[in-house]
PDB file of C-alpha atoms in Angstrom:
ATOM      1  CA  UNK A   1     -47.357  64.244  50.156  1.00 34.00           C
ATOM      2  CA  UNK A   2     -49.784  63.974  47.249  1.00 39.00           C
ATOM      3  CA  UNK A   3     -53.248  62.645  48.039  1.00 42.00           C
ATOM      4  CA  UNK A   4     -53.444  59.043  46.831  1.00 38.00           C
ATOM      5  CA  UNK A   5     -56.926  59.604  45.434  1.00 40.00           C
ATOM      6  CA  UNK A   6     -55.557  62.177  42.992  1.00 41.00           C
ATOM      7  CA  UNK A   7     -52.929  59.847  41.557  1.00 39.00           C
ATOM      8  CA  UNK A   8     -53.823  58.707  38.054  1.00 45.00           C
ATOM      9  CA  UNK A   9     -50.456  58.025  36.466  1.00 60.00           C
ATOM     10  CA  UNK A  10     -50.927  54.419  35.420  1.00 73.00           C
ATOM     11  CA  UNK A  11     -53.253  51.473  35.537  1.00 67.00           C
ATOM     12  CA  UNK A  12     -51.784  48.389  37.149  1.00 70.00           C
ATOM     13  CA  UNK A  13     -53.000  44.923  36.213  1.00 67.00           C
ATOM     14  CA  UNK A  14     -50.751  42.510  38.053  1.00 68.00           C
ATOM     15  CA  UNK A  15     -51.425  38.977  39.186  1.00 67.00           C
ATOM     16  CA  UNK A  16     -51.256  39.015  42.956  1.00 73.00           C
ATOM     17  CA  UNK A  17     -52.584  35.830  44.551  1.00 71.00           C
ATOM     18  CA  UNK A  18     -49.929  33.561  46.081  1.00 69.00           C
ATOM     19  CA  UNK A  19     -48.308  30.894  43.930  1.00 67.00           C
ATOM     20  CA  UNK A  20     -49.204  28.284  46.538  1.00 70.00           C
ATOM     21  CA  UNK A  21     -52.777  29.529  46.833  1.00 76.00           C
ATOM     22  CA  UNK A  22     -55.429  27.303  48.360  1.00 82.00           C
ATOM     23  CA  UNK A  23     -59.194  26.973  48.314  1.00 88.00           C
ATOM     24  CA  UNK A  24     -60.858  26.231  51.651  1.00 89.00           C
ATOM     25  CA  UNK A  25     -64.397  25.948  52.990  1.00 92.00           C
ATOM     26  CA  UNK A  26     -65.779  25.179  49.540  1.00 92.00           C
ATOM     27  CA  UNK A  27     -69.548  24.932  49.285  1.00 92.00           C
ATOM     28  CA  UNK A  28     -71.930  24.479  46.355  1.00 94.00           C
ATOM     29  CA  UNK A  29     -75.433  25.827  46.746  1.00 90.00           C
ATOM     30  CA  UNK A  30     -78.543  26.305  44.653  1.00 89.00           C
ATOM     31  CA  UNK A  31     -79.548  29.728  43.356  1.00 85.00           C
ATOM     32  CA  UNK A  32     -82.827  29.352  41.488  1.00 84.00           C
ATOM     33  CA  UNK A  33     -82.294  26.643  38.879  1.00 85.00           C
ATOM     34  CA  UNK A  34     -78.519  27.061  38.930  1.00 86.00           C
ATOM     35  CA  UNK A  35     -75.752  26.360  41.407  1.00 92.00           C
ATOM     36  CA  UNK A  36     -72.876  28.546  42.565  1.00 94.00           C
ATOM     37  CA  UNK A  37     -69.617  27.645  44.245  1.00 95.00           C
ATOM     38  CA  UNK A  38     -68.379  29.577  47.266  1.00 95.00           C
ATOM     39  CA  UNK A  39     -64.966  29.259  48.888  1.00 95.00           C
ATOM     40  CA  UNK A  40     -62.300  31.117  50.857  1.00 95.00           C
ATOM     41  CA  UNK A  41     -58.990  31.989  49.229  1.00 93.00           C
ATOM     42  CA  UNK A  42     -56.150  34.533  49.102  1.00 92.00           C
ATOM     43  CA  UNK A  43     -56.318  37.520  46.783  1.00 93.00           C
ATOM     44  CA  UNK A  44     -52.942  39.091  47.484  1.00 91.00           C
ATOM     45  CA  UNK A  45     -49.785  38.878  49.552  1.00 89.00           C
ATOM     46  CA  UNK A  46     -47.887  41.878  50.914  1.00 92.00           C
ATOM     47  CA  UNK A  47     -44.407  43.041  51.899  1.00 91.00           C
ATOM     48  CA  UNK A  48     -42.978  40.371  49.573  1.00 87.00           C
ATOM     49  CA  UNK A  49     -41.087  41.039  46.355  1.00 85.00           C
ATOM     50  CA  UNK A  50     -43.044  39.302  43.613  1.00 79.00           C
ATOM     51  CA  UNK A  51     -41.629  37.637  40.509  1.00 74.00           C
ATOM     52  CA  UNK A  52     -41.817  40.987  38.737  1.00 77.00           C
ATOM     53  CA  UNK A  53     -39.516  42.525  41.322  1.00 82.00           C
ATOM     54  CA  UNK A  54     -42.203  44.676  42.977  1.00 86.00           C
ATOM     55  CA  UNK A  55     -43.895  44.830  46.354  1.00 90.00           C
ATOM     56  CA  UNK A  56     -47.341  45.851  47.668  1.00 93.00           C
ATOM     57  CA  UNK A  57     -48.197  47.176  51.112  1.00 95.00           C
ATOM     58  CA  UNK A  58     -51.041  45.665  53.098  1.00 95.00           C
ATOM     59  CA  UNK A  59     -51.855  48.912  54.913  1.00 96.00           C
ATOM     60  CA  UNK A  60     -52.185  50.710  51.580  1.00 96.00           C
ATOM     61  CA  UNK A  61     -54.540  48.131  50.043  1.00 96.00           C
ATOM     62  CA  UNK A  62     -56.643  47.818  53.200  1.00 97.00           C
ATOM     63  CA  UNK A  63     -56.965  51.591  53.418  1.00 97.00           C
ATOM     64  CA  UNK A  64     -58.207  51.636  49.809  1.00 96.00           C
ATOM     65  CA  UNK A  65     -60.827  48.980  50.613  1.00 97.00           C
ATOM     66  CA  UNK A  66     -62.065  50.531  53.854  1.00 97.00           C
ATOM     67  CA  UNK A  67     -62.205  54.151  52.672  1.00 97.00           C
ATOM     68  CA  UNK A  68     -63.459  53.713  49.118  1.00 96.00           C
ATOM     69  CA  UNK A  69     -67.195  54.403  49.132  1.00 97.00           C
ATOM     70  CA  UNK A  70     -67.704  52.510  45.872  1.00 96.00           C
ATOM     71  CA  UNK A  71     -66.071  49.346  47.207  1.00 97.00           C
ATOM     72  CA  UNK A  72     -67.902  49.605  50.531  1.00 97.00           C
ATOM     73  CA  UNK A  73     -71.234  50.102  48.773  1.00 97.00           C
ATOM     74  CA  UNK A  74     -70.571  47.104  46.534  1.00 97.00           C
ATOM     75  CA  UNK A  75     -69.549  44.952  49.517  1.00 98.00           C
ATOM     76  CA  UNK A  76     -72.739  45.838  51.385  1.00 97.00           C
ATOM     77  CA  UNK A  77     -74.797  44.930  48.315  1.00 97.00           C
ATOM     78  CA  UNK A  78     -72.884  41.700  47.564  1.00 96.00           C
ATOM     79  CA  UNK A  79     -71.772  43.118  44.209  1.00 97.00           C
ATOM     80  CA  UNK A  80     -68.009  43.709  44.294  1.00 98.00           C
ATOM     81  CA  UNK A  81     -67.544  41.730  41.082  1.00 97.00           C
ATOM     82  CA  UNK A  82     -64.393  40.665  39.298  1.00 96.00           C
ATOM     83  CA  UNK A  83     -63.981  39.671  35.674  1.00 95.00           C
ATOM     84  CA  UNK A  84     -62.564  36.763  33.742  1.00 93.00           C
ATOM     85  CA  UNK A  85     -59.165  38.268  32.863  1.00 84.00           C
ATOM     86  CA  UNK A  86     -58.462  41.980  32.589  1.00 73.00           C
ATOM     87  CA  UNK A  87     -59.992  44.344  30.060  1.00 71.00           C
ATOM     88  CA  UNK A  88     -57.459  44.726  27.255  1.00 67.00           C
ATOM     89  CA  UNK A  89     -57.734  46.196  23.796  1.00 58.00           C
ATOM     90  CA  UNK A  90     -57.798  43.312  21.302  1.00 57.00           C
ATOM     91  CA  UNK A  91     -56.564  45.403  18.383  1.00 52.00           C
ATOM     92  CA  UNK A  92     -53.215  47.158  18.733  1.00 58.00           C
ATOM     93  CA  UNK A  93     -54.493  50.495  17.458  1.00 61.00           C
ATOM     94  CA  UNK A  94     -57.560  50.472  19.709  1.00 63.00           C
ATOM     95  CA  UNK A  95     -57.626  52.643  22.787  1.00 67.00           C
ATOM     96  CA  UNK A  96     -58.871  51.309  26.099  1.00 61.00           C
ATOM     97  CA  UNK A  97     -60.694  54.039  27.972  1.00 64.00           C
ATOM     98  CA  UNK A  98     -60.157  54.910  31.614  1.00 70.00           C
ATOM     99  CA  UNK A  99     -63.849  54.227  32.198  1.00 72.00           C
ATOM    100  CA  UNK A 100     -63.461  50.644  30.924  1.00 68.00           C
ATOM    101  CA  UNK A 101     -60.478  50.003  33.183  1.00 78.00           C
ATOM    102  CA  UNK A 102     -62.322  51.410  36.204  1.00 81.00           C
ATOM    103  CA  UNK A 103     -65.593  49.534  35.688  1.00 89.00           C
ATOM    104  CA  UNK A 104     -66.446  45.836  35.609  1.00 91.00           C
ATOM    105  CA  UNK A 105     -68.108  44.610  32.418  1.00 90.00           C
ATOM    106  CA  UNK A 106     -71.149  42.883  33.855  1.00 95.00           C
ATOM    107  CA  UNK A 107     -71.379  40.493  30.904  1.00 94.00           C
ATOM    108  CA  UNK A 108     -67.836  39.295  31.690  1.00 94.00           C
ATOM    109  CA  UNK A 109     -68.166  39.007  35.467  1.00 96.00           C
ATOM    110  CA  UNK A 110     -67.023  35.655  36.820  1.00 97.00           C
ATOM    111  CA  UNK A 111     -67.191  36.047  40.596  1.00 97.00           C
ATOM    112  CA  UNK A 112     -68.141  38.294  43.478  1.00 98.00           C
ATOM    113  CA  UNK A 113     -65.757  39.167  46.319  1.00 98.00           C
ATOM    114  CA  UNK A 114     -67.234  38.864  49.814  1.00 98.00           C
ATOM    115  CA  UNK A 115     -65.823  39.695  53.244  1.00 97.00           C
ATOM    116  CA  UNK A 116     -62.258  40.774  52.375  1.00 97.00           C
ATOM    117  CA  UNK A 117     -59.974  40.617  55.406  1.00 97.00           C
ATOM    118  CA  UNK A 118     -56.300  40.857  56.285  1.00 95.00           C
ATOM    119  CA  UNK A 119     -54.613  37.929  57.976  1.00 93.00           C
ATOM    120  CA  UNK A 120     -50.881  38.249  58.468  1.00 93.00           C
ATOM    121  CA  UNK A 121     -49.451  39.436  55.157  1.00 92.00           C
ATOM    122  CA  UNK A 122     -52.401  38.134  53.117  1.00 92.00           C
ATOM    123  CA  UNK A 123     -55.603  39.663  51.821  1.00 94.00           C
ATOM    124  CA  UNK A 124     -58.174  36.902  52.134  1.00 95.00           C
ATOM    125  CA  UNK A 125     -61.766  36.845  50.900  1.00 96.00           C
ATOM    126  CA  UNK A 126     -64.735  34.637  50.243  1.00 96.00           C
ATOM    127  CA  UNK A 127     -65.360  34.177  46.519  1.00 97.00           C
ATOM    128  CA  UNK A 128     -68.666  33.158  44.968  1.00 97.00           C
ATOM    129  CA  UNK A 129     -69.174  32.343  41.289  1.00 97.00           C
ATOM    130  CA  UNK A 130     -71.520  34.552  39.275  1.00 96.00           C
ATOM    131  CA  UNK A 131     -74.776  33.264  37.808  1.00 94.00           C
ATOM    132  CA  UNK A 132     -74.012  34.191  34.176  1.00 94.00           C
ATOM    133  CA  UNK A 133     -72.293  31.902  31.640  1.00 96.00           C
ATOM    134  CA  UNK A 134     -68.814  33.206  32.511  1.00 96.00           C
ATOM    135  CA  UNK A 135     -69.474  32.557  36.200  1.00 96.00           C
ATOM    136  CA  UNK A 136     -70.702  29.045  35.431  1.00 96.00           C
ATOM    137  CA  UNK A 137     -67.447  28.378  33.609  1.00 97.00           C
ATOM    138  CA  UNK A 138     -65.506  29.674  36.598  1.00 96.00           C
ATOM    139  CA  UNK A 139     -67.621  27.490  38.918  1.00 96.00           C
ATOM    140  CA  UNK A 140     -67.055  24.376  36.829  1.00 96.00           C
ATOM    141  CA  UNK A 141     -63.284  24.934  36.626  1.00 95.00           C
ATOM    142  CA  UNK A 142     -63.087  25.288  40.417  1.00 94.00           C
ATOM    143  CA  UNK A 143     -65.130  22.116  40.855  1.00 93.00           C
ATOM    144  CA  UNK A 144     -62.819  20.406  38.361  1.00 93.00           C
ATOM    145  CA  UNK A 145     -59.937  21.207  40.702  1.00 91.00           C
ATOM    146  CA  UNK A 146     -58.585  24.519  39.428  1.00 91.00           C
ATOM    147  CA  UNK A 147     -56.980  26.643  42.123  1.00 89.00           C
ATOM    148  CA  UNK A 148     -58.016  30.119  40.981  1.00 90.00           C
ATOM    149  CA  UNK A 149     -55.488  32.940  40.653  1.00 89.00           C
ATOM    150  CA  UNK A 150     -56.479  36.558  41.102  1.00 91.00           C
ATOM    151  CA  UNK A 151     -55.023  39.781  39.810  1.00 87.00           C
ATOM    152  CA  UNK A 152     -55.257  43.286  41.187  1.00 89.00           C
ATOM    153  CA  UNK A 153     -56.702  45.975  38.892  1.00 89.00           C
ATOM    154  CA  UNK A 154     -55.867  49.432  40.185  1.00 90.00           C
ATOM    155  CA  UNK A 155     -54.729  52.966  39.500  1.00 88.00           C
ATOM    156  CA  UNK A 156     -51.318  53.278  41.109  1.00 89.00           C
ATOM    157  CA  UNK A 157     -47.835  54.689  41.059  1.00 89.00           C
ATOM    158  CA  UNK A 158     -44.413  53.181  41.634  1.00 87.00           C
ATOM    159  CA  UNK A 159     -41.971  54.467  44.213  1.00 89.00           C
ATOM    160  CA  UNK A 160     -39.032  53.171  46.191  1.00 89.00           C
ATOM    161  CA  UNK A 161     -39.645  52.263  49.832  1.00 89.00           C
ATOM    162  CA  UNK A 162     -36.614  51.035  51.766  1.00 87.00           C
ATOM    163  CA  UNK A 163     -34.910  50.783  48.379  1.00 89.00           C
ATOM    164  CA  UNK A 164     -37.571  48.348  47.114  1.00 90.00           C
ATOM    165  CA  UNK A 165     -39.809  49.057  44.090  1.00 90.00           C
ATOM    166  CA  UNK A 166     -43.224  49.449  45.714  1.00 92.00           C
ATOM    167  CA  UNK A 167     -46.642  49.783  44.120  1.00 92.00           C
ATOM    168  CA  UNK A 168     -48.712  52.462  45.864  1.00 93.00           C
ATOM    169  CA  UNK A 169     -52.377  52.028  44.977  1.00 93.00           C
ATOM    170  CA  UNK A 170     -54.531  55.132  44.721  1.00 92.00           C
ATOM    171  CA  UNK A 171     -57.717  53.509  43.414  1.00 92.00           C
ATOM    172  CA  UNK A 172     -58.403  49.794  43.803  1.00 94.00           C
ATOM    173  CA  UNK A 173     -60.898  48.602  41.198  1.00 94.00           C
ATOM    174  CA  UNK A 174     -61.216  44.845  41.748  1.00 95.00           C
ATOM    175  CA  UNK A 175     -59.482  41.470  41.684  1.00 94.00           C
ATOM    176  CA  UNK A 176     -59.962  39.660  38.385  1.00 93.00           C
ATOM    177  CA  UNK A 177     -59.666  35.920  37.700  1.00 93.00           C
ATOM    178  CA  UNK A 178     -56.493  35.184  35.728  1.00 88.00           C
ATOM    179  CA  UNK A 179     -54.291  32.220  34.882  1.00 84.00           C
ATOM    180  CA  UNK A 180     -50.844  33.427  35.932  1.00 71.00           C
ATOM    181  CA  UNK A 181     -50.100  34.806  39.365  1.00 56.00           C
ATOM    182  CA  UNK A 182     -46.948  36.567  40.533  1.00 53.00           C
ATOM    183  CA  UNK A 183     -46.852  36.293  44.343  1.00 45.00           C
ATOM    184  CA  UNK A 184     -45.151  35.424  46.593  1.00 38.00           C
ATOM    185  CA  UNK A 185     -41.377  35.056  46.105  1.00 26.00           C
ATOM    186  CA  UNK A 186     -40.506  34.016  42.575  1.00 24.00           C
ATOM    187  CA  UNK A 187     -38.193  34.930  39.760  1.00 25.00           C
ATOM    188  CA  UNK A 188     -39.263  35.270  36.162  1.00 24.00           C
ATOM    189  CA  UNK A 189     -40.317  37.526  33.344  1.00 28.00           C
ATOM    190  CA  UNK A 190     -42.114  40.843  33.527  1.00 34.00           C
ATOM    191  CA  UNK A 191     -45.854  40.507  33.938  1.00 36.00           C
ATOM    192  CA  UNK A 192     -47.078  44.023  34.744  1.00 35.00           C
ATOM    193  CA  UNK A 193     -49.412  45.795  32.345  1.00 37.00           C
ATOM    194  CA  UNK A 194     -49.414  49.574  32.577  1.00 33.00           C
ATOM    195  CA  UNK A 195     -52.015  51.727  30.873  1.00 35.00           C
ATOM    196  CA  UNK A 196     -50.772  55.327  30.945  1.00 32.00           C
ATOM    197  CA  UNK A 197     -53.434  57.966  31.363  1.00 34.00           C
ATOM    198  CA  UNK A 198     -51.358  61.096  31.611  1.00 33.00           C
ATOM    199  CA  UNK A 199     -48.354  62.479  33.400  1.00 33.00           C
ATOM    200  CA  UNK A 200     -45.014  60.878  34.098  1.00 33.00           C
ATOM    201  CA  UNK A 201     -44.703  57.616  35.948  1.00 33.00           C
ATOM    202  CA  UNK A 202     -42.598  58.145  39.097  1.00 32.00           C
ATOM    203  CA  UNK A 203     -40.234  55.193  39.550  1.00 28.00           C
TER     204      UNK A 203
END
């Protein structure tokens, strides 16, 4: 079997937090002259066909988190950031580089992911708003009552497992803040963005 770390067939940007997501243990605290909001929530659900007709595996995602030195280093330093929305090219003829997809734009960071953990078929984490203007907007929307939705950004491939289309993640980048989630069970339109970076996509 091919090493997952060598897979670079496509970038996956797919909204993954549950449709009935919740925010718990919310706390607002001072950081210098500003305030940040911190809360617990769900980033992703597993072994469930999402509204795009695909499934993720909890063991696969957890393995990516635990064994990725970059993620582990960022977690230890309280700097596993996510962005407001995904990085997309704004002009149709523009190319979005692999480096941009794999790295968080610090000027667009909205939150930091703390203490990810698996509970049942959910990936849970503590989220804290960033101290920049984007993070303040995120903070204020949460305080207004927004239940945030998160979206997985990863390098992955598609394959069939037990006759179900399954996303196998090779490189997990982050979970970005988005407006439209696709988990758990739901029916609807396609909502998966693929950025091809070479080779054929195995379906």
